[in-house]
Amino acid sequence: MRGGLCALLLLASAGTAVAADELVATRENGEEIARLSVPEGSEWCVLWHHSVQGFEVTDCYENRAGHMVLVHSHLPDFAAGLDHIPGRGQQVSDGQGGYFILDIDEPVPGDAYVLRPGLPPVDHRLRVGDTVVSLSDAAPRERVRIALIRSTD
């Protein structure tokens, strides 16, 4: 009887695994470009090359209780279109002529936004851990929705 009870408990606990929330990138027609696991507390980044200067810019987000929150950015230069908005995070030097904007802590309305990836030289990418997906390769100049989807499990 004891062996049967242990087997029953193992079966019951097998169905209670915690499912992770997901970062999903879709084209305007709903076609999925990427679906990446982003458990609560994890971070992901959108990376791209500045269209004039060519250096890489990084905007990083965190899954906070199932909500998308912009947490920090790295900007290697004060090039066109790049700037720190006073009162929105803390600007600190990166020691190489650029800067980080830390502690932005800005929730993204609706846990999603639309991005129009640039052509391959700009190379808008999603990075989750070691996984990198090029949105510019998949959908250059198209409207791409990036959304944090809450797990229903």
Coordinates of C-alpha atoms in Angstrom, one line a residue:
M1 CA 0.0 0.0 0.0
R2 CA 2.8 2.4 0.8
G3 CA 4.4 2.0 -2.6
G4 CA 1.1 2.8 -4.3
L5 CA 0.7 5.9 -2.2
C6 CA 4.2 7.1 -3.1
A7 CA 3.4 6.5 -6.8
L8 CA 0.2 8.5 -6.5
L9 CA 2.0 11.4 -4.8
L10 CA 4.6 11.4 -7.6
L11 CA 2.0 11.5 -10.3
A12 CA 0.1 14.2 -8.5
S13 CA 3.2 16.4 -8.1
A14 CA 4.3 15.8 -11.7
G15 CA 1.3 17.9 -12.9
T16 CA 2.1 20.8 -10.6
A17 CA 5.3 22.0 -12.3
V18 CA 5.5 25.8 -12.5
A19 CA 5.1 27.0 -16.1
A20 CA 7.2 30.0 -17.1
D21 CA 5.8 33.1 -18.6
E22 CA 6.8 33.7 -22.2
L23 CA 8.1 36.5 -24.4
V24 CA 6.3 36.3 -27.7
A25 CA 7.2 38.2 -30.9
T26 CA 4.5 38.2 -33.6
R27 CA 4.1 39.9 -37.0
E28 CA 1.0 42.1 -37.6
N29 CA -0.8 39.1 -39.2
G30 CA -0.3 37.1 -36.0
E31 CA 2.5 34.8 -37.3
E32 CA 4.9 34.0 -34.5
I33 CA 8.5 34.9 -34.9
A34 CA 9.8 33.9 -31.4
R35 CA 8.5 32.3 -28.2
L36 CA 11.0 32.4 -25.3
S37 CA 10.6 31.3 -21.7
V38 CA 11.0 34.2 -19.3
P39 CA 10.2 33.0 -15.7
E40 CA 9.3 35.6 -13.1
G41 CA 12.3 37.6 -12.1
S42 CA 14.2 36.9 -15.3
E43 CA 15.6 39.5 -17.7
W44 CA 15.7 39.9 -21.5
C45 CA 17.0 42.5 -23.7
V46 CA 16.3 44.2 -27.1
L47 CA 19.6 44.9 -28.8
W48 CA 20.1 47.0 -32.0
H49 CA 22.8 48.9 -33.8
H50 CA 22.4 52.7 -34.1
S51 CA 21.6 53.5 -37.7
V52 CA 24.2 56.3 -38.0
Q53 CA 27.0 55.4 -35.6
G54 CA 26.6 51.6 -35.8
F55 CA 27.3 50.8 -32.1
E56 CA 25.1 48.5 -30.1
V57 CA 22.3 49.8 -27.9
T58 CA 20.7 47.6 -25.3
D59 CA 17.3 48.0 -23.5
C60 CA 16.7 45.4 -20.8
Y61 CA 13.4 44.3 -19.3
E62 CA 12.4 42.1 -16.4
N63 CA 9.4 39.9 -15.7
R64 CA 8.1 41.3 -12.4
A65 CA 5.1 39.2 -11.2
G66 CA 4.1 38.6 -14.9
H67 CA 4.5 42.2 -15.9
M68 CA 7.0 43.7 -18.4
V69 CA 9.2 46.3 -16.8
L70 CA 12.0 48.3 -18.5
V71 CA 14.8 48.2 -16.0
H72 CA 18.0 49.5 -17.6
S73 CA 19.7 50.6 -20.9
H74 CA 23.2 50.9 -22.2
L75 CA 24.0 53.6 -24.7
P76 CA 27.6 53.7 -25.9
D77 CA 27.4 57.4 -27.0
F78 CA 25.2 60.5 -27.0
A79 CA 24.4 60.0 -30.7
A80 CA 21.3 61.2 -32.5
G81 CA 18.1 60.1 -30.9
L82 CA 19.8 58.8 -27.7
D83 CA 19.6 60.7 -24.5
H84 CA 18.7 60.3 -20.8
I85 CA 15.4 61.8 -19.7
P86 CA 16.0 63.4 -16.2
G87 CA 13.8 61.7 -13.6
R88 CA 13.7 58.4 -15.6
G89 CA 16.4 56.2 -14.0
Q90 CA 19.9 57.1 -13.1
Q91 CA 22.5 57.9 -15.7
V92 CA 26.0 56.6 -14.9
S93 CA 29.2 56.4 -17.0
D94 CA 30.1 53.1 -18.6
G95 CA 33.8 54.2 -18.3
Q96 CA 34.2 54.1 -22.1
G97 CA 32.5 57.3 -23.3
G98 CA 29.0 55.9 -23.1
Y99 CA 26.5 55.5 -20.2
F100 CA 24.1 53.2 -18.5
I101 CA 20.6 54.3 -17.4
L102 CA 19.9 52.2 -14.3
D103 CA 16.8 51.8 -12.1
I104 CA 14.4 52.9 -14.8
D105 CA 11.7 50.6 -13.4
E106 CA 9.1 51.6 -15.9
P107 CA 6.1 49.2 -16.5
V108 CA 5.3 48.7 -20.1
P109 CA 1.5 49.4 -20.6
G110 CA -0.3 46.2 -21.4
D111 CA 2.9 44.2 -21.1
A112 CA 3.5 44.6 -24.8
Y113 CA 4.7 47.1 -27.4
V114 CA 5.1 47.3 -31.2
L115 CA 8.6 47.6 -32.7
R116 CA 9.4 48.1 -36.4
P117 CA 12.7 46.3 -36.8
G118 CA 15.3 48.0 -39.0
L119 CA 17.0 46.4 -41.9
P120 CA 19.8 43.8 -41.2
P121 CA 22.5 46.4 -40.5
V122 CA 20.5 47.8 -37.6
D123 CA 19.7 44.2 -36.5
H124 CA 17.0 44.5 -33.8
R125 CA 17.4 41.3 -31.7
L126 CA 15.8 39.7 -28.7
R127 CA 18.2 38.1 -26.2
V128 CA 17.0 35.8 -23.5
G129 CA 19.9 34.2 -21.7
D130 CA 22.1 32.7 -24.5
T131 CA 19.3 32.7 -27.1
V132 CA 19.3 35.5 -29.6
V133 CA 16.6 36.0 -32.2
S134 CA 17.0 38.6 -35.0
L135 CA 13.8 40.4 -35.6
S136 CA 15.4 42.3 -38.5
D137 CA 16.2 39.0 -40.3
A138 CA 12.6 37.7 -39.7
A139 CA 10.6 40.9 -40.3
P140 CA 12.6 43.9 -41.5
R141 CA 10.5 47.1 -41.5
E142 CA 7.3 45.2 -40.4
R143 CA 5.3 45.9 -37.3
V144 CA 6.3 43.3 -34.7
R145 CA 4.5 43.0 -31.4
I146 CA 6.7 42.0 -28.4
A147 CA 4.6 40.8 -25.5
L148 CA 5.0 39.1 -22.1
I149 CA 2.4 36.4 -22.0
R150 CA 1.4 35.2 -18.5
S151 CA 1.4 31.5 -18.0
T152 CA -2.1 30.1 -17.3
D153 CA -0.7 27.0 -15.4

